Amino acid sequence: MDHGTSDQALEILLSRYEIEQRLGQLASEITKEYHGRIPHLVGILKGAWVFMADLIRHMDIELTVDFLGITSYNSGTNSSGEVRITKDLDTSIKGREVLIVEDILDTGRTLKYLQDVLSVHKPHNLRVVTLLDKRSRRIVPVKADYVGFEIADVFVVGYGLDFDQKYRQLPDIHVLRAEHSR
Ligand code: IMP
Ligand code: MG
């Protein structure tokens, strides 16, 4: 793929095959937990939709889905933790077994905000699945119930994740680095 005038370098961190394999394992962990119940998956837009679309196709149980759109006020590659809702939920989560589907946990500020906002609506329980976890970057002590991959402190794009709204369509997850030697 041609990235035009970009002065950034991409390097594969997790291939589509590794992701696919891990999703199968994650889905079976999750379906075991919710056996006989109907989880309500809330995907966080935009980063998590590719992950969620693949994950639910591994989940052989009854489930429902909804999406919550948020925008973080980011400065470059750092989240400020200030979040604005751009798309609200379509249906009530009251009494539901809610599973938040996130792309990546970094400082934890966004997830903390989401947990606070969603628990006000009194779900029966509220769990979290995140594809990626940069545990070493945590500032707010939150934790996901299910984690696809723990990764180092690098900035990643692809498979739904963006930098400046770019790279979401890449099938693999890449580390994005500014290129100095040209
Ligand atoms: P947190 O609030 O610092 O945990 O940041 C979480 C949000 O920041 C994620 O939902 C992403 O939107 C964004 N983010 C954090 N790290 C990365 C990354 O490496 N690549 C792309 N987006 C990221
Ligand atoms: Mg996100």
Short mmCIF file of N, CA and C and ligand atoms in Angstrom, two decimals:
data_model
loop_
_atom_site.label_atom_id
_atom_site.label_comp_id
_atom_site.label_asym_id
_atom_site.label_seq_id
_atom_site.Cartn_x
_atom_site.Cartn_y
_atom_site.Cartn_z
N MET A 1 0.84 -1.20 0.00
CA MET A 1 0.00 0.00 0.00
C MET A 1 0.88 1.26 0.00
N ASP A 2 0.45 2.24 -0.78
CA ASP A 2 1.23 3.46 -0.90
C ASP A 2 0.76 4.46 0.16
N HIS A 3 1.67 4.90 1.00
CA HIS A 3 1.28 5.85 2.04
C HIS A 3 1.66 7.28 1.68
N GLY A 4 1.81 7.51 0.37
CA GLY A 4 1.95 8.87 -0.15
C GLY A 4 3.15 9.59 0.40
N THR A 5 2.92 10.79 0.86
CA THR A 5 4.01 11.66 1.27
C THR A 5 4.43 11.41 2.73
N SER A 6 3.84 10.37 3.32
CA SER A 6 4.08 10.11 4.72
C SER A 6 5.57 9.99 5.06
N ASP A 7 5.97 10.62 6.19
CA ASP A 7 7.34 10.47 6.63
C ASP A 7 7.36 9.58 7.86
N GLN A 8 6.45 8.61 7.85
CA GLN A 8 6.38 7.67 8.95
C GLN A 8 6.66 6.26 8.45
N ALA A 9 7.28 5.47 9.30
CA ALA A 9 7.61 4.10 8.92
C ALA A 9 6.72 3.12 9.66
N LEU A 10 6.28 2.09 8.94
CA LEU A 10 5.41 1.07 9.53
C LEU A 10 6.16 -0.24 9.61
N GLU A 11 5.98 -0.91 10.73
CA GLU A 11 6.64 -2.20 10.91
C GLU A 11 5.65 -3.14 11.58
N ILE A 12 5.45 -4.32 11.02
CA ILE A 12 4.42 -5.22 11.56
C ILE A 12 4.78 -5.68 12.98
N LEU A 13 3.81 -5.53 13.88
CA LEU A 13 3.97 -6.02 15.25
C LEU A 13 3.18 -7.30 15.45
N LEU A 14 1.92 -7.29 14.97
CA LEU A 14 1.05 -8.47 15.08
C LEU A 14 0.41 -8.71 13.72
N SER A 15 0.62 -9.88 13.17
CA SER A 15 0.08 -10.17 11.84
C SER A 15 -1.39 -10.53 11.92
N ARG A 16 -2.06 -10.45 10.79
CA ARG A 16 -3.48 -10.81 10.72
C ARG A 16 -3.70 -12.26 11.17
N TYR A 17 -2.72 -13.11 10.96
CA TYR A 17 -2.85 -14.53 11.33
C TYR A 17 -2.77 -14.70 12.84
N GLU A 18 -1.83 -13.98 13.47
CA GLU A 18 -1.73 -14.02 14.94
C GLU A 18 -2.99 -13.46 15.58
N ILE A 19 -3.51 -12.39 14.99
CA ILE A 19 -4.71 -11.76 15.53
C ILE A 19 -5.89 -12.73 15.44
N GLU A 20 -6.06 -13.30 14.27
CA GLU A 20 -7.15 -14.26 14.02
C GLU A 20 -7.11 -15.41 15.03
N GLN A 21 -5.92 -15.93 15.26
CA GLN A 21 -5.76 -17.06 16.16
C GLN A 21 -6.12 -16.67 17.61
N ARG A 22 -5.61 -15.50 18.01
CA ARG A 22 -5.87 -15.03 19.38
C ARG A 22 -7.35 -14.73 19.59
N LEU A 23 -8.02 -14.22 18.56
CA LEU A 23 -9.45 -13.92 18.66
C LEU A 23 -10.26 -15.18 18.93
N GLY A 24 -9.87 -16.28 18.33
CA GLY A 24 -10.55 -17.54 18.58
C GLY A 24 -10.46 -17.94 20.05
N GLN A 25 -9.26 -17.77 20.63
CA GLN A 25 -9.05 -18.11 22.05
C GLN A 25 -9.85 -17.17 22.95
N LEU A 26 -9.77 -15.87 22.65
CA LEU A 26 -10.50 -14.86 23.44
C LEU A 26 -11.99 -15.15 23.42
N ALA A 27 -12.52 -15.42 22.23
CA ALA A 27 -13.95 -15.65 22.07
C ALA A 27 -14.39 -16.88 22.87
N SER A 28 -13.55 -17.90 22.92
CA SER A 28 -13.99 -19.07 23.67
C SER A 28 -13.94 -18.81 25.18
N GLU A 29 -12.97 -18.03 25.65
CA GLU A 29 -12.96 -17.59 27.06
C GLU A 29 -14.25 -16.83 27.38
N ILE A 30 -14.59 -15.90 26.50
CA ILE A 30 -15.76 -15.04 26.75
C ILE A 30 -17.06 -15.83 26.69
N THR A 31 -17.19 -16.71 25.71
CA THR A 31 -18.44 -17.46 25.58
C THR A 31 -18.63 -18.42 26.75
N LYS A 32 -17.54 -18.93 27.28
CA LYS A 32 -17.63 -19.79 28.46
C LYS A 32 -18.24 -19.00 29.63
N GLU A 33 -17.71 -17.80 29.82
CA GLU A 33 -18.15 -16.93 30.91
C GLU A 33 -19.64 -16.60 30.81
N TYR A 34 -20.12 -16.34 29.59
CA TYR A 34 -21.50 -15.89 29.41
C TYR A 34 -22.44 -17.03 29.03
N HIS A 35 -22.00 -18.25 29.18
CA HIS A 35 -22.80 -19.40 28.78
C HIS A 35 -24.22 -19.34 29.37
N GLY A 36 -25.22 -19.45 28.53
CA GLY A 36 -26.60 -19.44 29.01
C GLY A 36 -27.16 -18.04 29.25
N ARG A 37 -26.31 -17.01 29.07
CA ARG A 37 -26.79 -15.63 29.21
C ARG A 37 -26.59 -14.90 27.88
N ILE A 38 -27.09 -13.69 27.81
CA ILE A 38 -27.01 -12.95 26.54
C ILE A 38 -26.21 -11.66 26.75
N PRO A 39 -24.91 -11.69 26.47
CA PRO A 39 -24.12 -10.47 26.65
C PRO A 39 -24.51 -9.39 25.64
N HIS A 40 -24.34 -8.16 26.09
CA HIS A 40 -24.61 -7.00 25.23
C HIS A 40 -23.26 -6.33 24.99
N LEU A 41 -22.76 -6.44 23.79
CA LEU A 41 -21.43 -5.91 23.48
C LEU A 41 -21.54 -4.45 23.05
N VAL A 42 -20.78 -3.60 23.71
CA VAL A 42 -20.76 -2.18 23.35
C VAL A 42 -19.39 -1.84 22.77
N GLY A 43 -19.35 -1.68 21.46
CA GLY A 43 -18.10 -1.36 20.76
C GLY A 43 -17.83 0.14 20.81
N ILE A 44 -16.58 0.49 21.09
CA ILE A 44 -16.22 1.90 21.18
C ILE A 44 -15.65 2.36 19.83
N LEU A 45 -16.40 3.29 19.23
CA LEU A 45 -16.01 3.80 17.91
C LEU A 45 -14.98 4.90 18.05
N LYS A 46 -14.10 5.04 17.07
CA LYS A 46 -14.08 4.21 15.90
C LYS A 46 -13.09 3.05 16.00
N GLY A 47 -12.18 3.11 16.95
CA GLY A 47 -11.05 2.17 16.94
C GLY A 47 -11.40 0.70 17.03
N ALA A 48 -12.54 0.36 17.69
CA ALA A 48 -12.78 -1.04 18.03
C ALA A 48 -13.67 -1.80 17.04
N TRP A 49 -14.13 -1.14 15.98
CA TRP A 49 -15.14 -1.82 15.16
C TRP A 49 -14.58 -2.97 14.33
N VAL A 50 -13.36 -2.89 13.90
CA VAL A 50 -12.79 -3.99 13.12
C VAL A 50 -12.62 -5.22 14.03
N PHE A 51 -12.06 -4.97 15.20
CA PHE A 51 -11.88 -6.02 16.22
C PHE A 51 -13.22 -6.65 16.59
N MET A 52 -14.22 -5.83 16.85
CA MET A 52 -15.52 -6.34 17.28
C MET A 52 -16.16 -7.18 16.18
N ALA A 53 -16.05 -6.72 14.95
CA ALA A 53 -16.65 -7.46 13.83
C ALA A 53 -16.04 -8.85 13.71
N ASP A 54 -14.75 -8.95 13.91
CA ASP A 54 -14.09 -10.26 13.84
C ASP A 54 -14.37 -11.10 15.07
N LEU A 55 -14.34 -10.45 16.24
CA LEU A 55 -14.55 -11.19 17.50
C LEU A 55 -15.92 -11.88 17.55
N ILE A 56 -16.99 -11.15 17.20
CA ILE A 56 -18.33 -11.74 17.36
C ILE A 56 -18.55 -12.90 16.40
N ARG A 57 -17.77 -12.96 15.31
CA ARG A 57 -17.94 -14.09 14.40
C ARG A 57 -17.29 -15.35 14.92
N HIS A 58 -16.56 -15.22 16.04
CA HIS A 58 -16.03 -16.40 16.73
C HIS A 58 -16.92 -16.78 17.92
N MET A 59 -17.95 -15.97 18.20
CA MET A 59 -18.75 -16.19 19.41
C MET A 59 -20.04 -16.91 19.07
N ASP A 60 -20.08 -18.19 19.45
CA ASP A 60 -21.21 -19.03 19.08
C ASP A 60 -22.27 -19.05 20.19
N ILE A 61 -22.71 -17.87 20.62
CA ILE A 61 -23.79 -17.76 21.62
C ILE A 61 -24.67 -16.59 21.19
N GLU A 62 -25.86 -16.52 21.79
CA GLU A 62 -26.73 -15.39 21.49
C GLU A 62 -26.14 -14.13 22.11
N LEU A 63 -26.13 -13.05 21.37
CA LEU A 63 -25.61 -11.79 21.90
C LEU A 63 -26.26 -10.63 21.16
N THR A 64 -26.14 -9.44 21.74
CA THR A 64 -26.61 -8.24 21.05
C THR A 64 -25.47 -7.24 21.02
N VAL A 65 -25.53 -6.27 20.08
CA VAL A 65 -24.45 -5.29 19.97
C VAL A 65 -25.00 -3.86 19.91
N ASP A 66 -24.18 -2.95 20.35
CA ASP A 66 -24.45 -1.53 20.20
C ASP A 66 -23.09 -0.83 20.10
N PHE A 67 -23.13 0.44 19.78
CA PHE A 67 -21.88 1.20 19.64
C PHE A 67 -21.98 2.52 20.38
N LEU A 68 -20.85 2.92 20.93
CA LEU A 68 -20.74 4.23 21.56
C LEU A 68 -19.60 4.94 20.84
N GLY A 69 -19.93 6.11 20.30
CA GLY A 69 -18.88 6.87 19.61
C GLY A 69 -18.27 7.88 20.53
N ILE A 70 -16.94 7.89 20.60
CA ILE A 70 -16.28 8.90 21.43
C ILE A 70 -15.10 9.50 20.68
N THR A 71 -14.77 10.72 21.07
CA THR A 71 -13.57 11.38 20.55
C THR A 71 -12.77 11.84 21.74
N SER A 72 -11.50 11.48 21.76
CA SER A 72 -10.65 11.98 22.84
C SER A 72 -9.95 13.23 22.33
N TYR A 73 -9.77 14.16 23.23
CA TYR A 73 -9.00 15.34 22.87
C TYR A 73 -7.54 14.99 23.00
N ASN A 74 -6.97 14.51 21.91
CA ASN A 74 -5.60 14.04 21.94
C ASN A 74 -4.62 15.14 21.58
N SER A 75 -3.46 15.09 22.22
CA SER A 75 -2.38 15.97 21.78
C SER A 75 -1.34 15.04 21.16
N GLY A 76 -1.27 15.04 19.85
CA GLY A 76 -0.36 14.13 19.14
C GLY A 76 -0.75 12.69 19.39
N THR A 77 0.13 11.92 19.98
CA THR A 77 -0.17 10.51 20.23
C THR A 77 -0.53 10.26 21.69
N ASN A 78 -0.80 11.32 22.44
CA ASN A 78 -1.17 11.15 23.85
C ASN A 78 -2.62 11.52 24.10
N SER A 79 -3.33 10.67 24.83
CA SER A 79 -4.71 11.00 25.14
C SER A 79 -4.73 11.87 26.39
N SER A 80 -5.65 12.84 26.39
CA SER A 80 -5.75 13.76 27.52
C SER A 80 -6.71 13.20 28.56
N GLY A 81 -7.53 12.21 28.14
CA GLY A 81 -8.52 11.68 29.05
C GLY A 81 -9.82 12.47 29.00
N GLU A 82 -9.79 13.60 28.27
CA GLU A 82 -11.02 14.36 28.07
C GLU A 82 -11.74 13.75 26.89
N VAL A 83 -12.97 13.30 27.12
CA VAL A 83 -13.68 12.55 26.10
C VAL A 83 -15.01 13.22 25.79
N ARG A 84 -15.38 13.21 24.51
CA ARG A 84 -16.68 13.75 24.10
C ARG A 84 -17.44 12.62 23.42
N ILE A 85 -18.73 12.46 23.73
CA ILE A 85 -19.54 11.42 23.09
C ILE A 85 -20.04 11.94 21.75
N THR A 86 -19.76 11.19 20.69
CA THR A 86 -20.17 11.59 19.34
C THR A 86 -21.34 10.76 18.85
N LYS A 87 -21.55 9.60 19.47
CA LYS A 87 -22.72 8.76 19.16
C LYS A 87 -23.12 8.02 20.42
N ASP A 88 -24.36 8.27 20.85
CA ASP A 88 -24.84 7.64 22.08
C ASP A 88 -25.33 6.22 21.78
N LEU A 89 -25.58 5.46 22.84
CA LEU A 89 -26.13 4.12 22.69
C LEU A 89 -27.54 4.19 22.10
N ASP A 90 -27.92 3.16 21.34
CA ASP A 90 -29.26 3.11 20.76
C ASP A 90 -30.28 2.51 21.72
N THR A 91 -29.83 1.56 22.56
CA THR A 91 -30.78 0.89 23.45
C THR A 91 -30.28 0.94 24.89
N SER A 92 -31.20 0.80 25.81
CA SER A 92 -30.89 0.85 27.24
C SER A 92 -30.02 -0.34 27.66
N ILE A 93 -29.10 -0.09 28.57
CA ILE A 93 -28.25 -1.17 29.08
C ILE A 93 -28.67 -1.57 30.49
N LYS A 94 -29.76 -1.01 30.97
CA LYS A 94 -30.23 -1.30 32.33
C LYS A 94 -30.47 -2.80 32.49
N GLY A 95 -29.82 -3.38 33.49
CA GLY A 95 -30.00 -4.81 33.78
C GLY A 95 -29.27 -5.76 32.83
N ARG A 96 -28.59 -5.20 31.84
CA ARG A 96 -27.90 -6.05 30.86
C ARG A 96 -26.50 -6.44 31.33
N GLU A 97 -26.00 -7.54 30.77
CA GLU A 97 -24.62 -7.95 31.03
C GLU A 97 -23.77 -7.33 29.93
N VAL A 98 -23.17 -6.19 30.26
CA VAL A 98 -22.51 -5.38 29.24
C VAL A 98 -21.03 -5.72 29.14
N LEU A 99 -20.58 -5.88 27.92
CA LEU A 99 -19.16 -6.09 27.66
C LEU A 99 -18.66 -4.96 26.76
N ILE A 100 -17.85 -4.09 27.35
CA ILE A 100 -17.25 -3.00 26.58
C ILE A 100 -16.17 -3.60 25.67
N VAL A 101 -16.20 -3.24 24.40
CA VAL A 101 -15.19 -3.73 23.46
C VAL A 101 -14.30 -2.56 23.05
N GLU A 102 -13.04 -2.60 23.50
CA GLU A 102 -12.10 -1.50 23.23
C GLU A 102 -10.96 -1.98 22.34
N ASP A 103 -10.36 -1.06 21.64
CA ASP A 103 -9.21 -1.40 20.81
C ASP A 103 -7.93 -1.48 21.64
N ILE A 104 -7.70 -0.48 22.48
CA ILE A 104 -6.43 -0.42 23.20
C ILE A 104 -6.57 0.32 24.52
N LEU A 105 -5.92 -0.19 25.53
CA LEU A 105 -5.86 0.46 26.84
C LEU A 105 -4.47 1.05 27.00
N ASP A 106 -4.43 2.34 27.24
CA ASP A 106 -3.15 3.02 27.34
C ASP A 106 -3.01 3.59 28.76
N THR A 107 -3.27 4.88 28.95
CA THR A 107 -3.21 5.43 30.30
C THR A 107 -4.37 4.93 31.17
N GLY A 108 -5.45 4.51 30.52
CA GLY A 108 -6.62 4.03 31.25
C GLY A 108 -7.68 5.10 31.46
N ARG A 109 -7.37 6.32 31.06
CA ARG A 109 -8.30 7.44 31.30
C ARG A 109 -9.61 7.25 30.55
N THR A 110 -9.51 6.82 29.29
CA THR A 110 -10.72 6.65 28.48
C THR A 110 -11.61 5.57 29.06
N LEU A 111 -11.03 4.45 29.45
CA LEU A 111 -11.84 3.36 30.01
C LEU A 111 -12.49 3.77 31.33
N LYS A 112 -11.75 4.49 32.15
CA LYS A 112 -12.31 4.98 33.41
C LYS A 112 -13.54 5.84 33.13
N TYR A 113 -13.42 6.72 32.17
CA TYR A 113 -14.54 7.57 31.77
C TYR A 113 -15.73 6.72 31.31
N LEU A 114 -15.45 5.73 30.46
CA LEU A 114 -16.51 4.87 29.93
C LEU A 114 -17.21 4.09 31.04
N GLN A 115 -16.43 3.55 31.96
CA GLN A 115 -17.01 2.79 33.07
C GLN A 115 -17.90 3.69 33.92
N ASP A 116 -17.45 4.92 34.18
CA ASP A 116 -18.24 5.86 34.97
C ASP A 116 -19.55 6.20 34.27
N VAL A 117 -19.45 6.49 32.97
CA VAL A 117 -20.62 6.89 32.20
C VAL A 117 -21.63 5.75 32.06
N LEU A 118 -21.14 4.53 31.82
CA LEU A 118 -22.05 3.41 31.59
C LEU A 118 -22.65 2.87 32.89
N SER A 119 -21.89 2.90 33.98
CA SER A 119 -22.45 2.33 35.22
C SER A 119 -23.61 3.15 35.78
N VAL A 120 -23.69 4.42 35.41
CA VAL A 120 -24.82 5.26 35.80
C VAL A 120 -26.14 4.63 35.32
N HIS A 121 -26.10 3.93 34.20
CA HIS A 121 -27.32 3.35 33.62
C HIS A 121 -27.65 1.97 34.17
N LYS A 122 -26.96 1.58 35.27
CA LYS A 122 -27.27 0.36 36.01
C LYS A 122 -27.32 -0.94 35.21
N PRO A 123 -26.23 -1.27 34.51
CA PRO A 123 -26.18 -2.60 33.90
C PRO A 123 -26.09 -3.66 35.00
N HIS A 124 -26.46 -4.90 34.68
CA HIS A 124 -26.34 -5.99 35.66
C HIS A 124 -24.88 -6.19 36.02
N ASN A 125 -24.03 -6.18 35.02
CA ASN A 125 -22.58 -6.12 35.24
C ASN A 125 -21.91 -5.49 34.04
N LEU A 126 -20.65 -5.11 34.23
CA LEU A 126 -19.93 -4.35 33.22
C LEU A 126 -18.52 -4.92 33.12
N ARG A 127 -18.25 -5.61 32.02
CA ARG A 127 -16.90 -6.14 31.84
C ARG A 127 -16.26 -5.48 30.63
N VAL A 128 -14.97 -5.77 30.45
CA VAL A 128 -14.21 -5.11 29.38
C VAL A 128 -13.35 -6.11 28.64
N VAL A 129 -13.42 -6.06 27.32
CA VAL A 129 -12.44 -6.78 26.52
C VAL A 129 -11.68 -5.75 25.68
N THR A 130 -10.36 -5.84 25.72
CA THR A 130 -9.55 -4.96 24.89
C THR A 130 -8.61 -5.80 24.03
N LEU A 131 -8.46 -5.41 22.79
CA LEU A 131 -7.56 -6.16 21.92
C LEU A 131 -6.11 -6.01 22.40
N LEU A 132 -5.74 -4.75 22.72
CA LEU A 132 -4.35 -4.47 23.10
C LEU A 132 -4.29 -3.80 24.47
N ASP A 133 -3.23 -4.05 25.18
CA ASP A 133 -3.04 -3.45 26.50
C ASP A 133 -1.59 -3.00 26.66
N LYS A 134 -1.41 -1.68 26.79
CA LYS A 134 -0.07 -1.14 27.09
C LYS A 134 -0.01 -0.94 28.60
N ARG A 135 0.14 -2.03 29.32
CA ARG A 135 0.02 -1.99 30.77
C ARG A 135 1.01 -1.03 31.44
N SER A 136 2.20 -0.95 30.87
CA SER A 136 3.25 -0.13 31.49
C SER A 136 2.94 1.37 31.44
N ARG A 137 1.94 1.76 30.64
CA ARG A 137 1.60 3.17 30.49
C ARG A 137 0.48 3.63 31.42
N ARG A 138 -0.03 2.72 32.22
CA ARG A 138 -1.23 3.02 33.00
C ARG A 138 -1.01 4.15 34.00
N ILE A 139 -1.94 5.10 34.00
CA ILE A 139 -1.95 6.18 34.98
C ILE A 139 -3.14 6.01 35.91
N VAL A 140 -4.31 5.68 35.33
CA VAL A 140 -5.51 5.39 36.11
C VAL A 140 -5.59 3.87 36.29
N PRO A 141 -5.77 3.40 37.53
CA PRO A 141 -5.73 1.96 37.77
C PRO A 141 -7.00 1.23 37.32
N VAL A 142 -7.13 1.03 36.01
CA VAL A 142 -8.23 0.23 35.48
C VAL A 142 -7.64 -1.01 34.83
N LYS A 143 -8.54 -2.02 34.65
CA LYS A 143 -8.01 -3.24 34.08
C LYS A 143 -9.11 -3.94 33.30
N ALA A 144 -8.70 -4.59 32.20
CA ALA A 144 -9.68 -5.28 31.36
C ALA A 144 -9.84 -6.71 31.85
N ASP A 145 -11.05 -7.26 31.66
CA ASP A 145 -11.30 -8.66 32.04
C ASP A 145 -10.68 -9.62 31.03
N TYR A 146 -10.64 -9.19 29.78
CA TYR A 146 -10.06 -10.01 28.71
C TYR A 146 -9.12 -9.14 27.89
N VAL A 147 -7.91 -9.65 27.66
CA VAL A 147 -6.91 -8.89 26.90
C VAL A 147 -6.40 -9.76 25.76
N GLY A 148 -6.42 -9.19 24.55
CA GLY A 148 -5.89 -9.92 23.40
C GLY A 148 -4.39 -10.06 23.49
N PHE A 149 -3.70 -8.94 23.51
CA PHE A 149 -2.24 -8.92 23.56
C PHE A 149 -1.76 -7.80 24.47
N GLU A 150 -0.81 -8.10 25.33
CA GLU A 150 -0.13 -7.03 26.05
C GLU A 150 1.03 -6.58 25.18
N ILE A 151 1.16 -5.27 24.96
CA ILE A 151 2.24 -4.77 24.10
C ILE A 151 3.08 -3.72 24.84
N ALA A 152 4.25 -3.47 24.29
CA ALA A 152 5.16 -2.49 24.91
C ALA A 152 4.68 -1.07 24.63
N ASP A 153 5.40 -0.11 25.14
CA ASP A 153 5.06 1.29 24.96
C ASP A 153 5.47 1.78 23.58
N VAL A 154 4.69 1.39 22.58
CA VAL A 154 4.93 1.83 21.19
C VAL A 154 3.60 2.32 20.65
N PHE A 155 3.63 3.15 19.62
CA PHE A 155 2.38 3.61 19.02
C PHE A 155 2.03 2.71 17.86
N VAL A 156 0.82 2.15 17.90
CA VAL A 156 0.44 1.18 16.88
C VAL A 156 -0.75 1.67 16.05
N VAL A 157 -0.78 1.20 14.81
CA VAL A 157 -1.88 1.53 13.89
C VAL A 157 -2.29 0.28 13.11
N GLY A 158 -3.44 0.37 12.48
CA GLY A 158 -3.96 -0.73 11.67
C GLY A 158 -5.01 -1.52 12.42
N TYR A 159 -5.75 -2.35 11.70
CA TYR A 159 -6.79 -3.19 12.28
C TYR A 159 -7.76 -2.33 13.10
N GLY A 160 -8.12 -1.17 12.54
CA GLY A 160 -9.06 -0.27 13.20
C GLY A 160 -8.41 0.91 13.91
N LEU A 161 -7.14 0.74 14.30
CA LEU A 161 -6.46 1.81 15.04
C LEU A 161 -5.86 2.84 14.07
N ASP A 162 -5.91 4.09 14.50
CA ASP A 162 -5.47 5.16 13.59
C ASP A 162 -4.36 6.01 14.18
N PHE A 163 -3.73 6.74 13.28
CA PHE A 163 -2.97 7.93 13.68
C PHE A 163 -3.52 9.04 12.81
N ASP A 164 -4.14 10.06 13.45
CA ASP A 164 -4.70 11.15 12.67
C ASP A 164 -5.73 10.64 11.66
N GLN A 165 -6.52 9.66 12.05
CA GLN A 165 -7.57 9.04 11.22
C GLN A 165 -7.04 8.19 10.05
N LYS A 166 -5.74 8.02 9.98
CA LYS A 166 -5.17 7.21 8.89
C LYS A 166 -4.82 5.80 9.38
N TYR A 167 -4.65 4.91 8.43
CA TYR A 167 -4.14 3.54 8.63
C TYR A 167 -5.15 2.54 9.19
N ARG A 168 -6.41 2.95 9.41
CA ARG A 168 -7.37 2.03 10.03
C ARG A 168 -7.60 0.76 9.22
N GLN A 169 -7.43 0.85 7.91
CA GLN A 169 -7.79 -0.29 7.05
C GLN A 169 -6.69 -1.34 6.91
N LEU A 170 -5.53 -1.10 7.52
CA LEU A 170 -4.46 -2.10 7.40
C LEU A 170 -4.88 -3.40 8.10
N PRO A 171 -4.69 -4.54 7.45
CA PRO A 171 -5.13 -5.82 8.04
C PRO A 171 -4.27 -6.29 9.21
N ASP A 172 -3.04 -5.82 9.29
CA ASP A 172 -2.15 -6.21 10.39
C ASP A 172 -1.98 -5.01 11.33
N ILE A 173 -1.42 -5.27 12.52
CA ILE A 173 -1.12 -4.17 13.44
C ILE A 173 0.36 -3.82 13.31
N HIS A 174 0.60 -2.52 13.09
CA HIS A 174 1.96 -2.04 12.84
C HIS A 174 2.40 -1.06 13.92
N VAL A 175 3.70 -1.03 14.17
CA VAL A 175 4.27 0.05 14.97
C VAL A 175 4.52 1.21 14.02
N LEU A 176 4.12 2.41 14.46
CA LEU A 176 4.33 3.61 13.65
C LEU A 176 5.49 4.40 14.24
N ARG A 177 6.48 4.66 13.40
CA ARG A 177 7.62 5.44 13.89
C ARG A 177 7.87 6.61 12.95
N ALA A 178 8.27 7.73 13.53
CA ALA A 178 8.66 8.86 12.70
C ALA A 178 9.99 8.49 12.06
N GLU A 179 10.12 8.77 10.74
CA GLU A 179 11.34 8.40 10.04
C GLU A 179 12.30 9.58 10.03
N HIS A 180 13.52 9.32 10.46
CA HIS A 180 14.50 10.41 10.54
C HIS A 180 15.49 10.36 9.39
N SER A 181 15.90 9.13 9.02
CA SER A 181 16.90 9.01 7.97
C SER A 181 16.23 8.94 6.62
N ARG A 182 16.41 9.96 5.79
CA ARG A 182 15.77 10.00 4.48
C ARG A 182 16.79 10.32 3.43
P1 IMP B 1 -6.08 6.04 27.21
O1 IMP B 1 -7.23 6.91 27.60
O2 IMP B 1 -4.76 6.71 27.41
O3 IMP B 1 -6.13 4.66 27.81
O4 IMP B 1 -6.14 5.93 25.66
C1 IMP B 1 -6.96 5.08 25.02
C2 IMP B 1 -7.24 5.60 23.64
O5 IMP B 1 -6.11 6.29 23.07
C3 IMP B 1 -7.50 4.44 22.73
O6 IMP B 1 -8.86 4.08 22.73
C4 IMP B 1 -6.99 4.94 21.42
O7 IMP B 1 -8.01 5.67 20.76
C5 IMP B 1 -5.87 5.89 21.76
N1 IMP B 1 -4.55 5.20 21.67
C6 IMP B 1 -3.71 4.91 22.70
N2 IMP B 1 -2.60 4.30 22.27
C7 IMP B 1 -2.75 4.18 20.93
C8 IMP B 1 -1.92 3.61 19.89
O8 IMP B 1 -0.83 3.08 20.11
N3 IMP B 1 -2.42 3.69 18.63
C9 IMP B 1 -3.62 4.25 18.33
N4 IMP B 1 -4.42 4.79 19.25
C10 IMP B 1 -3.99 4.76 20.55
MG MG B 2 -10.25 4.14 21.11
#
